Amino acid sequence: MKKIFLILILSLPLNFTFAAEKLIEQRVKIQVTENGFEPAEIKVKTGSHVVLQVTRVTDSTCATSIHIKEKKISKELPLNQEVVVDLGTIKKGDTKFTCSMNMISGHIIAD
Ligand SMILES: [Cu+2]
């Protein structure tokens, strides 16, 4: 009985850490339309693990791919297919995402 109790106590902090990490994961849906990335501004908490789910819904755009320079991420955006972009942990401030030529953009603001 004592042994079981001890194991329970030891496993508690581990579970809490795990739960906390899950809580700050933020999945954000973005579309690429004729107006660019929508939404173009995403607010998250600093330290959040951000996962973008990006769907390009138009051919009238040059944003057929998404680029996050500071994360060294580049992904093709096939028409009408959701692409999952895992950005990992977001630092305080601005994280920009753009088309390949840097003309169409949006940003993630962490505070
Ligand atoms: Cu472009």
Tab-separated table of N, CA and C and ligand atoms in Angstrom:
chain	number	residue	atom	x	y	z
A	1	MET	N	0.829	-1.209	0.000
A	1	MET	CA	0.000	0.000	0.000
A	1	MET	C	0.866	1.263	0.000
A	2	LYS	N	1.899	1.261	0.870
A	2	LYS	CA	2.816	2.395	0.962
A	2	LYS	C	3.527	2.624	-0.367
A	3	LYS	N	3.904	1.545	-0.992
A	3	LYS	CA	4.656	1.590	-2.244
A	3	LYS	C	3.813	2.277	-3.343
A	4	ILE	N	2.595	1.917	-3.409
A	4	ILE	CA	1.693	2.476	-4.423
A	4	ILE	C	1.540	3.985	-4.234
A	5	PHE	N	1.428	4.380	-2.976
A	5	PHE	CA	1.283	5.786	-2.630
A	5	PHE	C	2.503	6.595	-3.080
A	6	LEU	N	3.678	6.017	-2.867
A	6	LEU	CA	4.937	6.666	-3.224
A	6	LEU	C	5.022	6.847	-4.749
A	7	ILE	N	4.666	5.848	-5.469
A	7	ILE	CA	4.700	5.916	-6.941
A	7	ILE	C	3.753	7.004	-7.443
A	8	LEU	N	2.615	7.081	-6.815
A	8	LEU	CA	1.613	8.079	-7.181
A	8	LEU	C	2.167	9.497	-7.005
A	9	ILE	N	2.808	9.726	-5.876
A	9	ILE	CA	3.375	11.046	-5.583
A	9	ILE	C	4.490	11.391	-6.568
A	10	LEU	N	5.342	10.434	-6.849
A	10	LEU	CA	6.470	10.671	-7.757
A	10	LEU	C	6.009	10.982	-9.180
A	11	SER	N	4.904	10.422	-9.576
A	11	SER	CA	4.455	10.615	-10.960
A	11	SER	C	3.637	11.897	-11.141
A	12	LEU	N	3.264	12.516	-10.047
A	12	LEU	CA	2.437	13.726	-10.127
A	12	LEU	C	3.083	14.914	-10.856
A	13	PRO	N	4.311	15.320	-10.474
A	13	PRO	CA	4.909	16.486	-11.145
A	13	PRO	C	5.044	16.271	-12.649
A	14	LEU	N	5.356	15.068	-13.030
A	14	LEU	CA	5.519	14.720	-14.441
A	14	LEU	C	4.220	14.972	-15.214
A	15	ASN	N	3.136	14.554	-14.625
A	15	ASN	CA	1.826	14.742	-15.253
A	15	ASN	C	1.456	16.220	-15.369
A	16	PHE	N	1.820	16.975	-14.357
A	16	PHE	CA	1.510	18.396	-14.371
A	16	PHE	C	2.261	19.115	-15.489
A	17	THR	N	3.545	18.775	-15.634
A	17	THR	CA	4.369	19.379	-16.680
A	17	THR	C	3.772	19.079	-18.040
A	18	PHE	N	3.398	17.850	-18.208
A	18	PHE	CA	2.832	17.398	-19.471
A	18	PHE	C	1.550	18.168	-19.796
A	19	ALA	N	0.715	18.331	-18.790
A	19	ALA	CA	-0.554	19.042	-18.965
A	19	ALA	C	-0.303	20.501	-19.323
A	20	ALA	N	0.679	21.118	-18.654
A	20	ALA	CA	0.987	22.522	-18.912
A	20	ALA	C	1.457	22.724	-20.349
A	21	GLU	N	2.281	21.808	-20.821
A	21	GLU	CA	2.775	21.908	-22.190
A	21	GLU	C	1.632	21.810	-23.197
A	22	LYS	N	0.705	20.932	-22.904
A	22	LYS	CA	-0.423	20.752	-23.815
A	22	LYS	C	-1.307	21.998	-23.839
A	23	LEU	N	-1.448	22.644	-22.690
A	23	LEU	CA	-2.318	23.800	-22.572
A	23	LEU	C	-1.895	24.952	-23.471
A	24	ILE	N	-0.571	25.147	-23.619
A	24	ILE	CA	-0.131	26.297	-24.384
A	24	ILE	C	0.095	25.980	-25.866
A	25	GLU	N	-0.277	24.795	-26.299
A	25	GLU	CA	-0.195	24.544	-27.734
A	25	GLU	C	-1.384	25.235	-28.394
A	26	GLN	N	-1.070	26.068	-29.386
A	26	GLN	CA	-2.143	26.779	-30.066
A	26	GLN	C	-2.157	26.414	-31.539
A	27	ARG	N	-3.267	25.876	-31.982
A	27	ARG	CA	-3.435	25.550	-33.394
A	27	ARG	C	-4.255	26.660	-34.021
A	28	VAL	N	-3.750	27.205	-35.110
A	28	VAL	CA	-4.417	28.341	-35.734
A	28	VAL	C	-4.679	28.033	-37.203
A	29	LYS	N	-5.932	28.206	-37.606
A	29	LYS	CA	-6.278	27.977	-39.011
A	29	LYS	C	-6.112	29.263	-39.806
A	30	ILE	N	-5.406	29.164	-40.916
A	30	ILE	CA	-5.195	30.311	-41.793
A	30	ILE	C	-5.577	29.908	-43.209
A	31	GLN	N	-6.147	30.866	-43.930
A	31	GLN	CA	-6.419	30.623	-45.344
A	31	GLN	C	-5.596	31.587	-46.177
A	32	VAL	N	-5.213	31.133	-47.363
A	32	VAL	CA	-4.625	32.052	-48.332
A	32	VAL	C	-5.727	32.340	-49.341
A	33	THR	N	-6.182	33.595	-49.348
A	33	THR	CA	-7.236	34.014	-50.267
A	33	THR	C	-6.664	35.076	-51.202
A	34	GLU	N	-7.529	35.664	-52.010
A	34	GLU	CA	-7.088	36.749	-52.896
A	34	GLU	C	-6.609	37.962	-52.105
A	35	ASN	N	-7.001	38.021	-50.834
A	35	ASN	CA	-6.572	39.134	-49.978
A	35	ASN	C	-5.272	38.841	-49.219
A	36	GLY	N	-4.725	37.680	-49.452
A	36	GLY	CA	-3.498	37.317	-48.740
A	36	GLY	C	-3.769	36.286	-47.664
A	37	PHE	N	-2.938	36.324	-46.630
A	37	PHE	CA	-3.155	35.401	-45.515
A	37	PHE	C	-4.295	35.936	-44.662
A	38	GLU	N	-5.234	35.080	-44.329
A	38	GLU	CA	-6.364	35.485	-43.479
A	38	GLU	C	-6.575	34.481	-42.351
A	39	PRO	N	-6.454	34.881	-41.099
A	39	PRO	CA	-6.069	36.227	-40.662
A	39	PRO	C	-4.572	36.461	-40.880
A	40	ALA	N	-4.207	37.732	-41.020
A	40	ALA	CA	-2.798	38.088	-41.227
A	40	ALA	C	-2.123	38.401	-39.898
A	41	GLU	N	-2.935	38.524	-38.865
A	41	GLU	CA	-2.370	38.830	-37.551
A	41	GLU	C	-2.901	37.818	-36.544
A	42	ILE	N	-1.964	37.158	-35.886
A	42	ILE	CA	-2.347	36.124	-34.924
A	42	ILE	C	-1.710	36.447	-33.582
A	43	LYS	N	-2.511	36.497	-32.549
A	43	LYS	CA	-1.961	36.801	-31.222
A	43	LYS	C	-1.878	35.534	-30.376
A	44	VAL	N	-0.713	35.338	-29.795
A	44	VAL	CA	-0.520	34.179	-28.916
A	44	VAL	C	0.231	34.624	-27.660
A	45	LYS	N	0.309	33.729	-26.709
A	45	LYS	CA	1.100	34.018	-25.508
A	45	LYS	C	2.540	33.596	-25.772
A	46	THR	N	3.490	34.380	-25.264
A	46	THR	CA	4.900	34.042	-25.395
A	46	THR	C	5.145	32.650	-24.826
A	47	GLY	N	5.905	31.861	-25.576
A	47	GLY	CA	6.212	30.512	-25.119
A	47	GLY	C	5.223	29.478	-25.619
A	48	SER	N	4.189	29.945	-26.324
A	48	SER	CA	3.225	29.006	-26.883
A	48	SER	C	3.876	28.157	-27.960
A	49	HIS	N	3.405	26.949	-28.048
A	49	HIS	CA	3.805	26.082	-29.153
A	49	HIS	C	2.738	26.289	-30.230
A	50	VAL	N	3.137	26.892	-31.339
A	50	VAL	CA	2.162	27.270	-32.355
A	50	VAL	C	2.203	26.340	-33.568
A	51	VAL	N	1.041	25.871	-33.928
A	51	VAL	CA	0.906	25.037	-35.117
A	51	VAL	C	-0.094	25.711	-36.049
A	52	LEU	N	0.361	26.072	-37.241
A	52	LEU	CA	-0.539	26.687	-38.217
A	52	LEU	C	-1.122	25.593	-39.110
A	53	GLN	N	-2.404	25.742	-39.413
A	53	GLN	CA	-3.052	24.839	-40.360
A	53	GLN	C	-3.470	25.726	-41.534
A	54	VAL	N	-2.677	25.664	-42.598
A	54	VAL	CA	-2.822	26.616	-43.691
A	54	VAL	C	-3.468	25.975	-44.917
A	55	THR	N	-4.510	26.630	-45.415
A	55	THR	CA	-5.164	26.151	-46.630
A	55	THR	C	-5.221	27.271	-47.657
A	56	ARG	N	-4.633	27.025	-48.802
A	56	ARG	CA	-4.734	28.014	-49.883
A	56	ARG	C	-6.002	27.708	-50.669
A	57	VAL	N	-6.885	28.715	-50.786
A	57	VAL	CA	-8.181	28.478	-51.416
A	57	VAL	C	-8.345	29.230	-52.736
A	58	THR	N	-7.273	29.814	-53.240
A	58	THR	CA	-7.359	30.525	-54.516
A	58	THR	C	-6.097	30.307	-55.347
A	59	ASP	N	-6.263	30.413	-56.660
A	59	ASP	CA	-5.101	30.371	-57.555
A	59	ASP	C	-4.619	31.785	-57.859
A	60	SER	N	-5.468	32.780	-57.513
A	60	SER	CA	-5.110	34.180	-57.760
A	60	SER	C	-4.255	34.734	-56.633
A	61	THR	N	-3.100	34.126	-56.444
A	61	THR	CA	-2.183	34.590	-55.399
A	61	THR	C	-0.782	34.109	-55.744
A	62	CYS	N	0.192	34.853	-55.272
A	62	CYS	CA	1.549	34.333	-55.457
A	62	CYS	C	1.986	33.561	-54.219
A	63	ALA	N	1.121	33.539	-53.212
A	63	ALA	CA	1.472	32.784	-52.001
A	63	ALA	C	1.096	31.305	-52.155
A	64	THR	N	1.829	30.656	-53.032
A	64	THR	CA	1.600	29.213	-53.215
A	64	THR	C	2.529	28.411	-52.300
A	65	SER	N	3.226	29.156	-51.456
A	65	SER	CA	4.055	28.513	-50.431
A	65	SER	C	4.141	29.479	-49.251
A	66	ILE	N	4.484	28.944	-48.099
A	66	ILE	CA	4.617	29.793	-46.905
A	66	ILE	C	6.033	29.660	-46.365
A	67	HIS	N	6.585	30.801	-45.929
A	67	HIS	CA	7.977	30.838	-45.463
A	67	HIS	C	8.064	31.556	-44.131
A	68	ILE	N	8.731	30.920	-43.184
A	68	ILE	CA	8.996	31.570	-41.903
A	68	ILE	C	10.511	31.571	-41.761
A	69	LYS	N	11.075	32.711	-42.152
A	69	LYS	CA	12.526	32.844	-42.271
A	69	LYS	C	13.257	32.495	-40.977
A	70	GLU	N	12.807	33.100	-39.880
A	70	GLU	CA	13.564	32.887	-38.639
A	70	GLU	C	13.444	31.477	-38.086
A	71	LYS	N	12.479	30.727	-38.594
A	71	LYS	CA	12.356	29.321	-38.179
A	71	LYS	C	12.931	28.395	-39.243
A	72	LYS	N	13.404	28.993	-40.334
A	72	LYS	CA	13.944	28.239	-41.483
A	72	LYS	C	12.923	27.209	-41.995
A	73	ILE	N	11.664	27.678	-42.073
A	73	ILE	CA	10.596	26.794	-42.537
A	73	ILE	C	10.083	27.292	-43.886
A	74	SER	N	9.957	26.362	-44.841
A	74	SER	CA	9.334	26.660	-46.137
A	74	SER	C	8.430	25.493	-46.489
A	75	LYS	N	7.184	25.813	-46.822
A	75	LYS	CA	6.272	24.728	-47.196
A	75	LYS	C	5.416	25.114	-48.383
A	76	GLU	N	5.270	24.172	-49.301
A	76	GLU	CA	4.391	24.373	-50.446
A	76	GLU	C	2.946	24.345	-49.954
A	77	LEU	N	2.088	25.130	-50.628
A	77	LEU	CA	0.676	25.153	-50.271
A	77	LEU	C	-0.171	24.740	-51.479
A	78	PRO	N	-0.384	23.455	-51.633
A	78	PRO	CA	-1.220	22.996	-52.749
A	78	PRO	C	-2.657	23.513	-52.580
A	79	LEU	N	-3.312	23.782	-53.672
A	79	LEU	CA	-4.670	24.342	-53.635
A	79	LEU	C	-5.630	23.430	-52.858
A	80	ASN	N	-6.381	24.055	-51.954
A	80	ASN	CA	-7.418	23.368	-51.175
A	80	ASN	C	-6.947	22.170	-50.349
A	81	GLN	N	-5.684	22.211	-49.965
A	81	GLN	CA	-5.187	21.138	-49.087
A	81	GLN	C	-4.613	21.763	-47.832
A	82	GLU	N	-5.088	21.287	-46.694
A	82	GLU	CA	-4.567	21.852	-45.452
A	82	GLU	C	-3.133	21.372	-45.212
A	83	VAL	N	-2.261	22.331	-44.957
A	83	VAL	CA	-0.856	22.019	-44.678
A	83	VAL	C	-0.559	22.401	-43.228
A	84	VAL	N	-0.024	21.463	-42.485
A	84	VAL	CA	0.294	21.715	-41.082
A	84	VAL	C	1.718	22.256	-40.977
A	85	VAL	N	1.847	23.428	-40.367
A	85	VAL	CA	3.159	24.055	-40.208
A	85	VAL	C	3.440	24.197	-38.712
A	86	ASP	N	4.344	23.372	-38.223
A	86	ASP	CA	4.667	23.386	-36.796
A	86	ASP	C	5.799	24.380	-36.555
A	87	LEU	N	5.492	25.463	-35.875
A	87	LEU	CA	6.494	26.508	-35.643
A	87	LEU	C	7.300	26.300	-34.369
A	88	GLY	N	6.890	25.345	-33.570
A	88	GLY	CA	7.570	25.157	-32.292
A	88	GLY	C	7.222	26.293	-31.343
A	89	THR	N	8.117	26.571	-30.427
A	89	THR	CA	7.854	27.591	-29.413
A	89	THR	C	8.082	28.987	-29.973
A	90	ILE	N	7.136	29.863	-29.685
A	90	ILE	CA	7.198	31.224	-30.203
A	90	ILE	C	7.776	32.179	-29.157
A	91	LYS	N	8.780	32.930	-29.579
A	91	LYS	CA	9.402	33.911	-28.668
A	91	LYS	C	8.552	35.185	-28.619
A	92	LYS	N	8.841	36.009	-27.633
A	92	LYS	CA	8.132	37.274	-27.465
A	92	LYS	C	8.370	38.165	-28.682
A	93	GLY	N	7.346	38.862	-29.106
A	93	GLY	CA	7.493	39.779	-30.229
A	93	GLY	C	6.856	39.246	-31.497
A	94	ASP	N	7.447	39.614	-32.604
A	94	ASP	CA	6.890	39.332	-33.915
A	94	ASP	C	7.551	38.156	-34.620
A	95	THR	N	6.756	37.268	-35.152
A	95	THR	CA	7.263	36.214	-36.024
A	95	THR	C	6.506	36.345	-37.332
A	96	LYS	N	7.259	36.605	-38.390
A	96	LYS	CA	6.633	36.903	-39.670
A	96	LYS	C	6.517	35.651	-40.548
A	97	PHE	N	5.406	35.540	-41.259
A	97	PHE	CA	5.305	34.495	-42.292
A	97	PHE	C	4.964	35.170	-43.610
A	98	THR	N	5.538	34.673	-44.693
A	98	THR	CA	5.443	35.364	-45.987
A	98	THR	C	5.284	34.388	-47.157
A	99	CYS	N	5.024	34.972	-48.330
A	99	CYS	CA	5.109	34.194	-49.559
A	99	CYS	C	6.590	34.127	-49.940
A	100	SER	N	6.899	33.451	-51.027
A	100	SER	CA	8.317	33.241	-51.350
A	100	SER	C	9.049	34.533	-51.699
A	101	MET	N	8.292	35.561	-52.139
A	101	MET	CA	8.945	36.809	-52.523
A	101	MET	C	8.829	37.886	-51.461
A	102	ASN	N	8.272	37.518	-50.321
A	102	ASN	CA	8.178	38.476	-49.226
A	102	ASN	C	7.147	39.583	-49.452
A	103	MET	N	6.253	39.385	-50.407
A	103	MET	CA	5.299	40.451	-50.725
A	103	MET	C	4.007	40.312	-49.933
A	104	ILE	N	3.558	39.071	-49.812
A	104	ILE	CA	2.357	38.829	-49.008
A	104	ILE	C	2.828	38.283	-47.675
A	105	SER	N	2.307	38.875	-46.611
A	105	SER	CA	2.806	38.419	-45.312
A	105	SER	C	1.760	38.520	-44.214
A	106	GLY	N	2.095	37.944	-43.129
A	106	GLY	CA	1.290	38.049	-41.927
A	106	GLY	C	2.232	37.858	-40.763
A	107	HIS	N	1.742	38.045	-39.556
A	107	HIS	CA	2.638	37.815	-38.431
A	107	HIS	C	1.935	37.306	-37.190
A	108	ILE	N	2.773	36.671	-36.393
A	108	ILE	CA	2.315	36.147	-35.110
A	108	ILE	C	2.899	37.064	-34.048
A	109	ILE	N	2.029	37.575	-33.210
A	109	ILE	CA	2.499	38.476	-32.161
A	109	ILE	C	2.363	37.755	-30.812
A	110	ALA	N	3.493	37.620	-30.141
A	110	ALA	CA	3.468	36.974	-28.824
A	110	ALA	C	3.748	38.004	-27.740
A	111	ASP	N	2.883	38.027	-26.731
A	111	ASP	CA	3.145	38.930	-25.605
A	111	ASP	C	2.980	38.209	-24.290
B	1	CU	CU	4.663	36.618	-53.456
